[in-house]
Coordinates of C-alpha atoms in Angstrom, one line a residue:
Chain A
X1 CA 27.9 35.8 11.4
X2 CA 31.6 35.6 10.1
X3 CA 32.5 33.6 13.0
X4 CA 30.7 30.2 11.9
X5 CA 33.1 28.4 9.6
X6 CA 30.1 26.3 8.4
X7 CA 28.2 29.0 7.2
X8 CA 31.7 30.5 5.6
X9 CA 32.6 27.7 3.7
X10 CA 29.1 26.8 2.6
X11 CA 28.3 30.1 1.6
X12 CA 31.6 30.5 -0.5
X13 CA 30.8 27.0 -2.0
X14 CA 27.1 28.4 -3.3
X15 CA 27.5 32.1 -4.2
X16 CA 29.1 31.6 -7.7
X17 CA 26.9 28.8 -8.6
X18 CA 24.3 31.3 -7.3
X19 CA 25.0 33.7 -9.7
X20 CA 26.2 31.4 -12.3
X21 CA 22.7 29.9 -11.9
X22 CA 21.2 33.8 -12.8
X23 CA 22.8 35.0 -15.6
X24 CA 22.4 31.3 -17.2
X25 CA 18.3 32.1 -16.0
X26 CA 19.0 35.6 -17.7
X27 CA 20.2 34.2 -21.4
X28 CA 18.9 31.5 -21.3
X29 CA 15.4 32.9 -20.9
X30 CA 14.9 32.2 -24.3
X31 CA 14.9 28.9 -24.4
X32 CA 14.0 27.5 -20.6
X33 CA 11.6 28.9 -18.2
X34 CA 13.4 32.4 -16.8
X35 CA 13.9 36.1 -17.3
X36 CA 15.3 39.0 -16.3
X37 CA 12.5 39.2 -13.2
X38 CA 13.6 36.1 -12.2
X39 CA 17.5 36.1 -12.8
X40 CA 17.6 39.4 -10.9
X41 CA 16.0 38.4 -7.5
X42 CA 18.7 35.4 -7.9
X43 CA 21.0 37.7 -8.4
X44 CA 20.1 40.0 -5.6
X45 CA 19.8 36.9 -3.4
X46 CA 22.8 35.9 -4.0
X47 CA 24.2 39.1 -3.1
X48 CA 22.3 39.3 -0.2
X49 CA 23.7 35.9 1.3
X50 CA 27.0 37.3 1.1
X51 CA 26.1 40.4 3.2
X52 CA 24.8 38.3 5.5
X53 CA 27.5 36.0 5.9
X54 CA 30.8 38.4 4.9
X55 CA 28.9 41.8 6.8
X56 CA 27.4 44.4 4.8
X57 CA 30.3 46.7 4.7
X58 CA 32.2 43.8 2.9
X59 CA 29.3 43.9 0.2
X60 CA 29.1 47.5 0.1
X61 CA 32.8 47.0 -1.8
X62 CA 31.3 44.4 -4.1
X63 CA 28.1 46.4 -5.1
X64 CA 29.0 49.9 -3.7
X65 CA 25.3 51.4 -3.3
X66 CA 26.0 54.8 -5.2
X67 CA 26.6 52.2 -8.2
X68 CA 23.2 50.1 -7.2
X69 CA 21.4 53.4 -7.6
X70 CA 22.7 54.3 -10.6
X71 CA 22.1 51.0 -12.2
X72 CA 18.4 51.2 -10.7
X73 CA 17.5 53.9 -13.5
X74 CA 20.0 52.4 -16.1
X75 CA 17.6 48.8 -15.9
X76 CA 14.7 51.3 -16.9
X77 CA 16.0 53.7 -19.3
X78 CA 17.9 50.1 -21.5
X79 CA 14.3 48.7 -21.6
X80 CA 12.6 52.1 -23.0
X81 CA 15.5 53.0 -25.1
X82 CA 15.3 49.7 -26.3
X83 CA 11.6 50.7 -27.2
X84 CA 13.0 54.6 -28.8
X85 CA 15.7 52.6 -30.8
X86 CA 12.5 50.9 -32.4
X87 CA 10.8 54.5 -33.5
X88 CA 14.6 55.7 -34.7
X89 CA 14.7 53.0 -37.0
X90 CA 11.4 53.2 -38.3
X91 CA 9.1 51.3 -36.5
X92 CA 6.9 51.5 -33.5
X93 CA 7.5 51.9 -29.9
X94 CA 8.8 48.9 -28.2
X95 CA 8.7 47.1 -32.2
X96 CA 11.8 44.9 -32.1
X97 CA 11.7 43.5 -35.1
X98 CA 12.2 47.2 -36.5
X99 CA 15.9 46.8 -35.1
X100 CA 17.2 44.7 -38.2
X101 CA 15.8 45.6 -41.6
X102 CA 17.6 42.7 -43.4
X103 CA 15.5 39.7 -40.8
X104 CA 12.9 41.5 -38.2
X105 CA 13.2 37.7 -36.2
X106 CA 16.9 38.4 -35.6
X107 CA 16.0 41.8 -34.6
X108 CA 13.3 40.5 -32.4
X109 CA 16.3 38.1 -30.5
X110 CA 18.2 41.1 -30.1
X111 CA 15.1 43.5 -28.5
X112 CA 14.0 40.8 -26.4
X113 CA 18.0 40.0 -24.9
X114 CA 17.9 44.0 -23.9
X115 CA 15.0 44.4 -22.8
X116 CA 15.4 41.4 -20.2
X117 CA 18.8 42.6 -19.4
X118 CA 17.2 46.0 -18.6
X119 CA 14.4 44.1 -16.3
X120 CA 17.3 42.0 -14.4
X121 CA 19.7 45.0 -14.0
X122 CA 16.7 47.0 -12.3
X123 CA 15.3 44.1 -10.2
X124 CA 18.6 43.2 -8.8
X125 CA 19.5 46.9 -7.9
X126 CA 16.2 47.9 -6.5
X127 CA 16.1 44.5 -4.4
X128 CA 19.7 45.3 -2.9
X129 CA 19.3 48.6 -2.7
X130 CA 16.4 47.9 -0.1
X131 CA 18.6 45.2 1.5
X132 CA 21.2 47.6 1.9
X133 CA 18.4 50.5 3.2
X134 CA 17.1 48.1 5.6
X135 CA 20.1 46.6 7.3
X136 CA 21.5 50.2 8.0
X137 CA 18.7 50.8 10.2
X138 CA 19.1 50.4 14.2
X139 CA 16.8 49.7 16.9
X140 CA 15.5 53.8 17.3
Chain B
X1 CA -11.0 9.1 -9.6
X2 CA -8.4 11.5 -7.9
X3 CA -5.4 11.0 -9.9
X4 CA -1.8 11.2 -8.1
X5 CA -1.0 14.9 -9.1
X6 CA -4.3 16.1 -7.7
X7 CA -3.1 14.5 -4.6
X8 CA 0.2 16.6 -4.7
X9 CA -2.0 19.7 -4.8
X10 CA -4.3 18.4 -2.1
X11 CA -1.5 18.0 0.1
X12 CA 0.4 21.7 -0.5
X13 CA -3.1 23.0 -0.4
X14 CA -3.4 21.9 2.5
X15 CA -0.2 22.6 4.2
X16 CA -0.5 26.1 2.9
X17 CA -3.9 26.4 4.8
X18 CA -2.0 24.7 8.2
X19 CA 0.7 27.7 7.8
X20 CA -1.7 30.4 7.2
X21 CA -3.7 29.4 10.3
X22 CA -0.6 29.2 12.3
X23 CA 0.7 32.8 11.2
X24 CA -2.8 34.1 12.2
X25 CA -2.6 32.7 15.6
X26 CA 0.6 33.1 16.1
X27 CA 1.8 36.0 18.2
X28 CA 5.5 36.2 17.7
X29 CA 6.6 37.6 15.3
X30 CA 9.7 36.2 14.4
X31 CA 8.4 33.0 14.6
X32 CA 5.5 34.6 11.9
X33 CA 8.2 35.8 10.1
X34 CA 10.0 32.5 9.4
X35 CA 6.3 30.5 8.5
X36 CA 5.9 33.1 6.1
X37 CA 9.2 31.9 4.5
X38 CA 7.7 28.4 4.5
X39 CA 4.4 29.6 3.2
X40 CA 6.2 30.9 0.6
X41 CA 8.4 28.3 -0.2
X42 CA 5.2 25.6 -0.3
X43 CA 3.7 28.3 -2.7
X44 CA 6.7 27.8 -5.0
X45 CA 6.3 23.8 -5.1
X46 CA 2.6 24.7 -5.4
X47 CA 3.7 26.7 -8.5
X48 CA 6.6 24.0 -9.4
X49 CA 3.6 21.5 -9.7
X50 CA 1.5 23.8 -12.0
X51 CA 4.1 24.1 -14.6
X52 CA 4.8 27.5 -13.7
X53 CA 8.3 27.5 -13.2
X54 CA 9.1 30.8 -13.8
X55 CA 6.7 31.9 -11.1
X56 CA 8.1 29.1 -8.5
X57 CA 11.8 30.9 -9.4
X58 CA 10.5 34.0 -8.3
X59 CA 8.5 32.8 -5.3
X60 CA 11.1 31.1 -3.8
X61 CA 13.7 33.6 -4.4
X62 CA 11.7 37.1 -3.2
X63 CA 9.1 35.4 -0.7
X64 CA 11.3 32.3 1.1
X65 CA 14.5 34.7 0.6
X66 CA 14.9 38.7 0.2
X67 CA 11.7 39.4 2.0
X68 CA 12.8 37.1 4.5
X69 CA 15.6 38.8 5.3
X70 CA 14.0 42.6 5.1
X71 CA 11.0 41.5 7.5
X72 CA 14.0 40.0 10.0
X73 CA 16.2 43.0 9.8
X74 CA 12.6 45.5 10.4
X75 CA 11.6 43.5 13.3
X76 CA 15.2 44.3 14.5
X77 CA 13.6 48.1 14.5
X78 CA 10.1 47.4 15.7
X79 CA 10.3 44.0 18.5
X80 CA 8.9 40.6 18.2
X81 CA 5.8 40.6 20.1
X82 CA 2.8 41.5 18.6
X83 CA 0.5 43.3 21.1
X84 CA -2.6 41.3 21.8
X85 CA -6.1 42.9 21.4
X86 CA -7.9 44.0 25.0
X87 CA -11.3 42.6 23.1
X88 CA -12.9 40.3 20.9
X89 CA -13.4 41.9 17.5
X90 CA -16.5 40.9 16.1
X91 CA -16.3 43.5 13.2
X92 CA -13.2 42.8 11.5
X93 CA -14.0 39.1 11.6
X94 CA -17.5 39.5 9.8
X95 CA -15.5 41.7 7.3
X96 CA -13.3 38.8 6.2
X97 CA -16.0 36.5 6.5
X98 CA -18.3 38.1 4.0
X99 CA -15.6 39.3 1.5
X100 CA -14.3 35.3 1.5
X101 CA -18.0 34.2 0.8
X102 CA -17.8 36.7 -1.9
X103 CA -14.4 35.3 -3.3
X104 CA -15.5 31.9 -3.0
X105 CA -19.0 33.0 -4.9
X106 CA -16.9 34.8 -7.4
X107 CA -15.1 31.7 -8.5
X108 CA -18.5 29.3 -9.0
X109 CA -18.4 31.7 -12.6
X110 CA -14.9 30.9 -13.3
X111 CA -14.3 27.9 -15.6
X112 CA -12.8 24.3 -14.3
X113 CA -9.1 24.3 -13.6
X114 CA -7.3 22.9 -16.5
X115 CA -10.8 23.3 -18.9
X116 CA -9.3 24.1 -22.5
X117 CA -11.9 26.0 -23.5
X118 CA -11.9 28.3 -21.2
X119 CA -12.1 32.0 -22.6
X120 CA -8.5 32.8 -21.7
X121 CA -7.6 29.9 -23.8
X122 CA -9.6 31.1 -26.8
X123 CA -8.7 34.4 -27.0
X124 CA -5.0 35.5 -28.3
X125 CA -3.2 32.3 -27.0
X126 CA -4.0 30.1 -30.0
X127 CA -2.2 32.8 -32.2
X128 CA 1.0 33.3 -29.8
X129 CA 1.2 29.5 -29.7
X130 CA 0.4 28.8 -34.2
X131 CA 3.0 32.4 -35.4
X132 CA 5.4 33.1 -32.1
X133 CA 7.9 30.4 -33.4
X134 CA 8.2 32.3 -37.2
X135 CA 7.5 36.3 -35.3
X136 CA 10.1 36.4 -33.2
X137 CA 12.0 32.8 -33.5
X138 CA 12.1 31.9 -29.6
X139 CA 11.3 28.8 -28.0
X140 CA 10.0 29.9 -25.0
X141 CA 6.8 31.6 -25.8
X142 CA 6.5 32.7 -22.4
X143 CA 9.4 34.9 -23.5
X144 CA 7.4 36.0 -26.6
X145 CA 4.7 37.0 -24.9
X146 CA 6.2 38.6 -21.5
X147 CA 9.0 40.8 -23.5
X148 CA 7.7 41.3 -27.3
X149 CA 3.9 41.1 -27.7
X150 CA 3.2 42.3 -23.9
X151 CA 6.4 44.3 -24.0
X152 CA 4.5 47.8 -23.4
X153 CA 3.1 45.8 -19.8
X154 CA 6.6 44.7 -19.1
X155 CA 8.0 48.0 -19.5
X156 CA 4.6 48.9 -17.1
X157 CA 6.2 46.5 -14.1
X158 CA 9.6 47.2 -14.9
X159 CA 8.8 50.7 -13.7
X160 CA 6.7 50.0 -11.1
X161 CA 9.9 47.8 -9.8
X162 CA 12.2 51.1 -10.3
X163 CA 9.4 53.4 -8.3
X164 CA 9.2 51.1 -5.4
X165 CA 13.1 51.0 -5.0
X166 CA 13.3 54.8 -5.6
X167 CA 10.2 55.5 -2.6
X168 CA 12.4 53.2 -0.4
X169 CA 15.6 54.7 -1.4
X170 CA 13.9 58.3 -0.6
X171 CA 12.1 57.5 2.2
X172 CA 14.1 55.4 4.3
X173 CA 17.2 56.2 2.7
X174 CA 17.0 59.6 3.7
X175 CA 16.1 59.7 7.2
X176 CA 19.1 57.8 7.2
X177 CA 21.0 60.0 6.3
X178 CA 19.9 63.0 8.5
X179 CA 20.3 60.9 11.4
X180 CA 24.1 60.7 10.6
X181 CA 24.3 63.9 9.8
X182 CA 22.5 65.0 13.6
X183 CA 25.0 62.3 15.0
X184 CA 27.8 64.0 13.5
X185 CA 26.7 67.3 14.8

């Protein structure tokens, strides 16, 4: 689709506000409506506009697939060591407020900002990964 | 007296039957393809209208956009016409007519929409919303709830997220890559 200026221009006009839009959905989770669930399949969406518009060998330099899959299990393994961090520091599995003795709420903040980063990094990767799976494949 | 939002939700509701009826009739599937992306998108207003934002975020952004795209790249793979049926079938109907009479006789034990003192109300909800904002000090109890006092379920769908991208990744990604490797050959 590189051919259609329209689609060019517009897209390059909305990708960064795109993903502007999901990492402020991401941090800001705490405050508005939002998460790392949602932030991510912005993200990914975002991602996947531009492979649709640029070609999916253009995106493959932006988010190089070997990197998606890497990231896939990072997302998983920040939110459960996020959890592991809480037993190491004396509290229970997946107990936040075990990450700061001096003010549990402040450790709380800091559990729940990984944790959602975690949850983002892992939906965005899974979804682009399959974007990326699916586009490869040809008529048999 | 229907009030003006109940109208709002009349009107999706019933635009989201209208779509549904036209994807079951439908027989081409590209054209089903982009009514589901409507269907979706309705679904997020639908959602928008509820106060769940979050939800209407993720419907519009998965169902109106990724899974767009996926089922338009897979009918690439498998054609646009659905094969039509050489028969009636009267079974299949009668199934899905008896399991929505079921649904629909499920839901005469459910409490009103928007009753407050229905159960789910009653339960842990009155605690999140009286200790969340001195426990863990954010705003957004959604947020509370979702990533600290459900974390463990969060954690569940987080991984459920990571095994459905690692079956496609083995699955598909794989017979990818033997067929490059037989084309090579």
């Amino acid at each position: 689709m590189s051919d259609q200026p329209i689609l060019r221009v517009i897209a390059k006009m909305f990708i960064p506000f795109l993903m502007l839009f999901a990492l402020y959905v991401q941090f800001h989770g705490d405050f508005g409506p939002g998460g790392g669930f949602q932030a991510g399949v912005i993200f990914a969406a975002a991602l996947v506009l531009y492979a649709l518009i640029f070609g999916t060998e253009q995106a493959k330099r932006v988010a190089h697939p070997q990197a998606l899959q890497l990231l896939v299990a990072f997302g998983v393994l920040l939110y459960a060591g996020t959890g592991v961090a809480g037993i190491l520091m004396g509290g229970n599995f997946l107990d936040y407020g075990a990450l700061d003795h001096h003010d549990p709420v402040h450790g709380q903040h800091l559990g729940i900002l990984l944790v959602e980063l975690g949850v983002g990094i892992t939906v965005t990767t899974v979804m682009t990964s399959t974007f990326f799976i699916f586009s490869a494949r040809k008529k048999p | 007296m229907l009030e003006m939002t109940d109208l709002v939700d009349l009107a999706l509701l019933l635009f989201l039957a209208v779509l549904a009826i036209t994807i079951a009739k439908q027989r081409n599937l590209f054209v089903v393809v982009i009514v589901m992306g409507f269907y979706s998108l309705v679904s997020a207003a639908l959602f928008t209208v509820l106060d769940a934002v979050d939800v209407a975020f993720t419907e519009a952004a998965v169902g109106a956009g990724i899974s767009t795209v996926i089922m338009l790249a897979t009918l690439l793979m498998v054609g646009t016409e659905e094969k039509t049926p050489s028969q009636p079938r009267i079974l299949p109907l009668l199934a899905v007519v008896v399991t929505g009479a079921f649904l629909v006789f499920g839901t005469l034990d459910m409490p009103h929409y928007g009753d407050p003192q229905a159960p789910i109300h009653q339960h842990v909800a009155p605690r999140y919303i009286e200790v969340s904002g001195d426990e863990i000090g954010v705003p957004n109890i959604v947020t509370s709830v979702l990533a600290s006092y459900r974390g463990y379920d969060t954690l569940g769908e987080t991984v459920v997220i990571f095994t459905a991208g690692v079956a496609v990744l083995m699955l598909m990604g794989q017979a990818l890559r033997f067929r490059q490797r037989d084309g090579d050959a």
